[in-house]
Amino acid sequence: MNLPRFLLPAVLLFTGLSSLQAQTQPTDIRYSISMNNPANHYIHVEMECENIRNNGLNVKMPAWTPGYYWLINYAKNVVNFRAKTATGKDLKWSKTNKNTWYIAAEGGKVTVSYDLYAFSQSVADAWVDTGFAYLPPAAVFMHPDGALQQASTVKVTPYAGWKQCYTGLNPLPGKDFTYTASNFDELYDCPFLLGNQYSTAKTINNIPHRLVLQDTAGIDVPGFFSDLEKMIKSANTLMGHVPYKHYTFLIMGEGRGGLEHRNSTAVFSGGPYGKKDSDSYKRWLNFLAHEYFHLYNIKAIRPIALGPFDYDKENYTNMLWVSEGFTVYYEYLILNRAGILNRQDVYNMLRSDIAAYENSPGHLFQSATASSFDTWLQFFNHNPNTAVTTISYYNKGCALGLLLDLKIRHETRNKKSLDDVMRHLYKEFYQEKQRGFKDEEFRQVCENIAGVKLDEIFDVYATTTAPIDYPKYLAYAGLEIDLTPGKAFPVVFDKTGSQKNLAIKDMDKMNELQTAINKSWVKN
Ligand SMILES: [Zn+2]
């Protein structure tokens, strides 16, 4: 982005203030949240900051929440902002930009308080009514500028009659409804669900897992939890390590989508869940497998831009086709290995992702990397133009994951696979270097494991709109794909005015390597 020249001095001045501010950060941060009248859809937040050493304190509200690549600008929901000294004296304050409040603090302790409008039902927005409260922390908690590495505690006072508060944060021993976060990336990664939900727990691979359901209607809970357990074990076996001490599924009612976290996931879904083995039930498990697998692919294995985060603005990456698309691909593989999806289910699901990409007119205009980079502009902001000129990095990323997996299996005579790439990235970048990967590092790991250059996948398919040679890659696993154009749903910019079927099936005859890849890749 180019900045107009007259803005440069202001930018430099702001940078200078920012580093000065870093010296004034408080060392003890305590929140308390309450919701005395949830029918009004407001919650009350207090933030106590101790040991402010110098004059002046900037506090900030995040502009977005990780996993949801869209500037929601949570500051818009803040009302009744106040700041007081330890003796209760009102402090002067002023806003300095859309999400920053400057407080004329005099050192010592400052208590900030505000009310927060919480009446938007999505996984990225706060909600409170008389039934329950869902609080994604980035939507709720301000932080002192420059203090993202600081620890904090959160004391929750649920509405009268609510018995439960669920969150991925660790409880503070001996204190009811009080939790600790070692830094703000942890705090902002642990949503809260309050109310009187149904919950049950199970130890899986020696680690406690909680299943919290806002409503159990239509769900065979033991059967469902048993299938989740199979999915979890399958993912853990693939990656060879479990990075959390406890995990919580927060499953709410009607609403939109799911959001991944390091030791929890928050999901809105009003069903229908369907009977075991029905397509709708399998799609429901796919959805949860996707959010769960993200704890590996995006929370641990991640592009370098995605953590530690800048909560003020867009965090750009070209790599969501890996972080989201490969997570779609692994939904299918881990559920297949768990015995929940059969071979035909996997073929059908891959077909639907490839077809969604190939039959969308946007595939003629936007690459996978461009779709990732511009997600902040377009993905959550569709209009008639973006509807026909953009693609989903979920669909194309899944297709590219398939291509890469089969290519690695082919080149290594089925000794290695995409699983080895994921395990290597996890070990090298998450466990050892403790940082995200750069674009070129991801490619290098793939090429090292494949033992060959992967120019076609990285220089052509990921970064351009060139047509993909599916038959070549699918043949590595003894598979055929039906590219016959049909006549259903003609689309505006499709040159043929028709759609491809893209059904996948086994070849009649396979050679020895094709058979080996076919059998080890997806189970019957
Ligand atoms: Zn996802």
mmCIF file with all atom_site columns, N, CA and C in Angstrom, residues 202-232:
data_model
loop_
_atom_site.group_PDB
_atom_site.id
_atom_site.type_symbol
_atom_site.label_atom_id
_atom_site.label_alt_id
_atom_site.label_comp_id
_atom_site.label_asym_id
_atom_site.label_entity_id
_atom_site.label_seq_id
_atom_site.pdbx_PDB_ins_code
_atom_site.Cartn_x
_atom_site.Cartn_y
_atom_site.Cartn_z
_atom_site.occupancy
_atom_site.B_iso_or_equiv
_atom_site.pdbx_formal_charge
_atom_site.auth_seq_id
_atom_site.auth_comp_id
_atom_site.auth_asym_id
_atom_site.auth_atom_id
_atom_site.pdbx_PDB_model_num
ATOM 1  N N  . LYS A 1 202 ? -15.153 -36.518 28.489 1.00 0.00 ? 202 LYS A N  1
ATOM 2  C CA . LYS A 1 202 ? -14.572 -37.821 28.169 1.00 0.00 ? 202 LYS A CA 1
ATOM 3  C C  . LYS A 1 202 ? -13.057 -37.666 28.123 1.00 0.00 ? 202 LYS A C  1
ATOM 4  N N  . THR A 1 203 ? -12.342 -38.674 28.612 1.00 0.00 ? 203 THR A N  1
ATOM 5  C CA . THR A 1 203 ? -10.882 -38.649 28.507 1.00 0.00 ? 203 THR A CA 1
ATOM 6  C C  . THR A 1 203 ? -10.477 -39.374 27.222 1.00 0.00 ? 203 THR A C  1
ATOM 7  N N  . ILE A 1 204 ? -9.786  -38.660 26.359 1.00 0.00 ? 204 ILE A N  1
ATOM 8  C CA . ILE A 1 204 ? -9.363  -39.222 25.070 1.00 0.00 ? 204 ILE A CA 1
ATOM 9  C C  . ILE A 1 204 ? -7.854  -39.049 24.975 1.00 0.00 ? 204 ILE A C  1
ATOM 10 N N  . ASN A 1 205 ? -7.144  -40.138 24.737 1.00 0.00 ? 205 ASN A N  1
ATOM 11 C CA . ASN A 1 205 ? -5.666  -40.099 24.750 1.00 0.00 ? 205 ASN A CA 1
ATOM 12 C C  . ASN A 1 205 ? -5.151  -39.437 26.033 1.00 0.00 ? 205 ASN A C  1
ATOM 13 N N  . ASN A 1 206 ? -5.796  -39.792 27.148 1.00 0.00 ? 206 ASN A N  1
ATOM 14 C CA . ASN A 1 206 ? -5.401  -39.301 28.492 1.00 0.00 ? 206 ASN A CA 1
ATOM 15 C C  . ASN A 1 206 ? -5.610  -37.800 28.692 1.00 0.00 ? 206 ASN A C  1
ATOM 16 N N  . ILE A 1 207 ? -6.407  -37.185 27.854 1.00 0.00 ? 207 ILE A N  1
ATOM 17 C CA . ILE A 1 207 ? -6.641  -35.739 27.960 1.00 0.00 ? 207 ILE A CA 1
ATOM 18 C C  . ILE A 1 207 ? -8.149  -35.497 28.052 1.00 0.00 ? 207 ILE A C  1
ATOM 19 N N  . PRO A 1 208 ? -8.583  -34.636 29.006 1.00 0.00 ? 208 PRO A N  1
ATOM 20 C CA . PRO A 1 208 ? -10.027 -34.387 29.123 1.00 0.00 ? 208 PRO A CA 1
ATOM 21 C C  . PRO A 1 208 ? -10.582 -33.573 27.948 1.00 0.00 ? 208 PRO A C  1
ATOM 22 N N  . HIS A 1 209 ? -11.720 -34.006 27.442 1.00 0.00 ? 209 HIS A N  1
ATOM 23 C CA . HIS A 1 209 ? -12.432 -33.308 26.362 1.00 0.00 ? 209 HIS A CA 1
ATOM 24 C C  . HIS A 1 209 ? -13.862 -33.061 26.828 1.00 0.00 ? 209 HIS A C  1
ATOM 25 N N  . ARG A 1 210 ? -14.345 -31.829 26.656 1.00 0.00 ? 210 ARG A N  1
ATOM 26 C CA . ARG A 1 210 ? -15.705 -31.485 27.053 1.00 0.00 ? 210 ARG A CA 1
ATOM 27 C C  . ARG A 1 210 ? -16.540 -31.222 25.817 1.00 0.00 ? 210 ARG A C  1
ATOM 28 N N  . LEU A 1 211 ? -17.770 -31.711 25.874 1.00 0.00 ? 211 LEU A N  1
ATOM 29 C CA . LEU A 1 211 ? -18.735 -31.429 24.813 1.00 0.00 ? 211 LEU A CA 1
ATOM 30 C C  . LEU A 1 211 ? -19.862 -30.623 25.453 1.00 0.00 ? 211 LEU A C  1
ATOM 31 N N  . VAL A 1 212 ? -20.029 -29.391 25.022 1.00 0.00 ? 212 VAL A N  1
ATOM 32 C CA . VAL A 1 212 ? -21.045 -28.499 25.582 1.00 0.00 ? 212 VAL A CA 1
ATOM 33 C C  . VAL A 1 212 ? -22.075 -28.221 24.498 1.00 0.00 ? 212 VAL A C  1
ATOM 34 N N  . LEU A 1 213 ? -23.337 -28.467 24.812 1.00 0.00 ? 213 LEU A N  1
ATOM 35 C CA . LEU A 1 213 ? -24.405 -28.308 23.819 1.00 0.00 ? 213 LEU A CA 1
ATOM 36 C C  . LEU A 1 213 ? -25.470 -27.357 24.347 1.00 0.00 ? 213 LEU A C  1
ATOM 37 N N  . GLN A 1 214 ? -25.738 -26.329 23.593 1.00 0.00 ? 214 GLN A N  1
ATOM 38 C CA . GLN A 1 214 ? -26.811 -25.407 23.963 1.00 0.00 ? 214 GLN A CA 1
ATOM 39 C C  . GLN A 1 214 ? -28.152 -26.125 23.939 1.00 0.00 ? 214 GLN A C  1
ATOM 40 N N  . ASP A 1 215 ? -28.286 -27.066 23.004 1.00 0.00 ? 215 ASP A N  1
ATOM 41 C CA . ASP A 1 215 ? -29.556 -27.781 22.830 1.00 0.00 ? 215 ASP A CA 1
ATOM 42 C C  . ASP A 1 215 ? -29.217 -29.190 22.339 1.00 0.00 ? 215 ASP A C  1
ATOM 43 N N  . THR A 1 216 ? -29.764 -30.209 22.988 1.00 0.00 ? 216 THR A N  1
ATOM 44 C CA . THR A 1 216 ? -29.457 -31.582 22.581 1.00 0.00 ? 216 THR A CA 1
ATOM 45 C C  . THR A 1 216 ? -30.508 -32.161 21.640 1.00 0.00 ? 216 THR A C  1
ATOM 46 N N  . ALA A 1 217 ? -31.511 -31.369 21.284 1.00 0.00 ? 217 ALA A N  1
ATOM 47 C CA . ALA A 1 217 ? -32.604 -31.898 20.440 1.00 0.00 ? 217 ALA A CA 1
ATOM 48 C C  . ALA A 1 217 ? -32.037 -32.428 19.121 1.00 0.00 ? 217 ALA A C  1
ATOM 49 N N  . GLY A 1 218 ? -32.436 -33.629 18.770 1.00 0.00 ? 218 GLY A N  1
ATOM 50 C CA . GLY A 1 218 ? -32.017 -34.206 17.496 1.00 0.00 ? 218 GLY A CA 1
ATOM 51 C C  . GLY A 1 218 ? -30.627 -34.798 17.521 1.00 0.00 ? 218 GLY A C  1
ATOM 52 N N  . ILE A 1 219 ? -29.987 -34.841 18.689 1.00 0.00 ? 219 ILE A N  1
ATOM 53 C CA . ILE A 1 219 ? -28.619 -35.373 18.754 1.00 0.00 ? 219 ILE A CA 1
ATOM 54 C C  . ILE A 1 219 ? -28.583 -36.602 19.667 1.00 0.00 ? 219 ILE A C  1
ATOM 55 N N  . ASP A 1 220 ? -28.066 -37.696 19.147 1.00 0.00 ? 220 ASP A N  1
ATOM 56 C CA . ASP A 1 220 ? -27.748 -38.869 19.970 1.00 0.00 ? 220 ASP A CA 1
ATOM 57 C C  . ASP A 1 220 ? -26.383 -38.579 20.594 1.00 0.00 ? 220 ASP A C  1
ATOM 58 N N  . VAL A 1 221 ? -26.403 -38.004 21.801 1.00 0.00 ? 221 VAL A N  1
ATOM 59 C CA . VAL A 1 221 ? -25.163 -37.460 22.365 1.00 0.00 ? 221 VAL A CA 1
ATOM 60 C C  . VAL A 1 221 ? -24.069 -38.521 22.531 1.00 0.00 ? 221 VAL A C  1
ATOM 61 N N  . PRO A 1 222 ? -24.368 -39.701 23.120 1.00 0.00 ? 222 PRO A N  1
ATOM 62 C CA . PRO A 1 222 ? -23.269 -40.680 23.268 1.00 0.00 ? 222 PRO A CA 1
ATOM 63 C C  . PRO A 1 222 ? -22.692 -41.110 21.917 1.00 0.00 ? 222 PRO A C  1
ATOM 64 N N  . GLY A 1 223 ? -23.570 -41.341 20.933 1.00 0.00 ? 223 GLY A N  1
ATOM 65 C CA . GLY A 1 223 ? -23.091 -41.755 19.612 1.00 0.00 ? 223 GLY A CA 1
ATOM 66 C C  . GLY A 1 223 ? -22.273 -40.660 18.953 1.00 0.00 ? 223 GLY A C  1
ATOM 67 N N  . PHE A 1 224 ? -22.741 -39.430 19.110 1.00 0.00 ? 224 PHE A N  1
ATOM 68 C CA . PHE A 1 224 ? -22.047 -38.282 18.526 1.00 0.00 ? 224 PHE A CA 1
ATOM 69 C C  . PHE A 1 224 ? -20.670 -38.102 19.169 1.00 0.00 ? 224 PHE A C  1
ATOM 70 N N  . PHE A 1 225 ? -20.611 -38.187 20.510 1.00 0.00 ? 225 PHE A N  1
ATOM 71 C CA . PHE A 1 225 ? -19.327 -38.003 21.210 1.00 0.00 ? 225 PHE A CA 1
ATOM 72 C C  . PHE A 1 225 ? -18.370 -39.145 20.846 1.00 0.00 ? 225 PHE A C  1
ATOM 73 N N  . SER A 1 226 ? -18.929 -40.330 20.660 1.00 0.00 ? 226 SER A N  1
ATOM 74 C CA . SER A 1 226 ? -18.099 -41.466 20.271 1.00 0.00 ? 226 SER A CA 1
ATOM 75 C C  . SER A 1 226 ? -17.484 -41.232 18.885 1.00 0.00 ? 226 SER A C  1
ATOM 76 N N  . ASP A 1 227 ? -18.263 -40.667 17.963 1.00 0.00 ? 227 ASP A N  1
ATOM 77 C CA . ASP A 1 227 ? -17.709 -40.358 16.636 1.00 0.00 ? 227 ASP A CA 1
ATOM 78 C C  . ASP A 1 227 ? -16.676 -39.230 16.720 1.00 0.00 ? 227 ASP A C  1
ATOM 79 N N  . LEU A 1 228 ? -16.936 -38.240 17.587 1.00 0.00 ? 228 LEU A N  1
ATOM 80 C CA . LEU A 1 228 ? -15.930 -37.187 17.784 1.00 0.00 ? 228 LEU A CA 1
ATOM 81 C C  . LEU A 1 228 ? -14.630 -37.787 18.315 1.00 0.00 ? 228 LEU A C  1
ATOM 82 N N  . GLU A 1 229 ? -14.769 -38.753 19.234 1.00 0.00 ? 229 GLU A N  1
ATOM 83 C CA . GLU A 1 229 ? -13.575 -39.397 19.798 1.00 0.00 ? 229 GLU A CA 1
ATOM 84 C C  . GLU A 1 229 ? -12.763 -40.091 18.698 1.00 0.00 ? 229 GLU A C  1
ATOM 85 N N  . LYS A 1 230 ? -13.457 -40.786 17.791 1.00 0.00 ? 230 LYS A N  1
ATOM 86 C CA . LYS A 1 230 ? -12.745 -41.457 16.690 1.00 0.00 ? 230 LYS A CA 1
ATOM 87 C C  . LYS A 1 230 ? -12.037 -40.428 15.816 1.00 0.00 ? 230 LYS A C  1
ATOM 88 N N  . MET A 1 231 ? -12.715 -39.321 15.553 1.00 0.00 ? 231 MET A N  1
ATOM 89 C CA . MET A 1 231 ? -12.122 -38.265 14.726 1.00 0.00 ? 231 MET A CA 1
ATOM 90 C C  . MET A 1 231 ? -10.876 -37.693 15.420 1.00 0.00 ? 231 MET A C  1
ATOM 91 N N  . ILE A 1 232 ? -10.991 -37.418 16.728 1.00 0.00 ? 232 ILE A N  1
ATOM 92 C CA . ILE A 1 232 ? -9.874  -36.831 17.487 1.00 0.00 ? 232 ILE A CA 1
ATOM 93 C C  . ILE A 1 232 ? -8.675  -37.778 17.465 1.00 0.00 ? 232 ILE A C  1
#
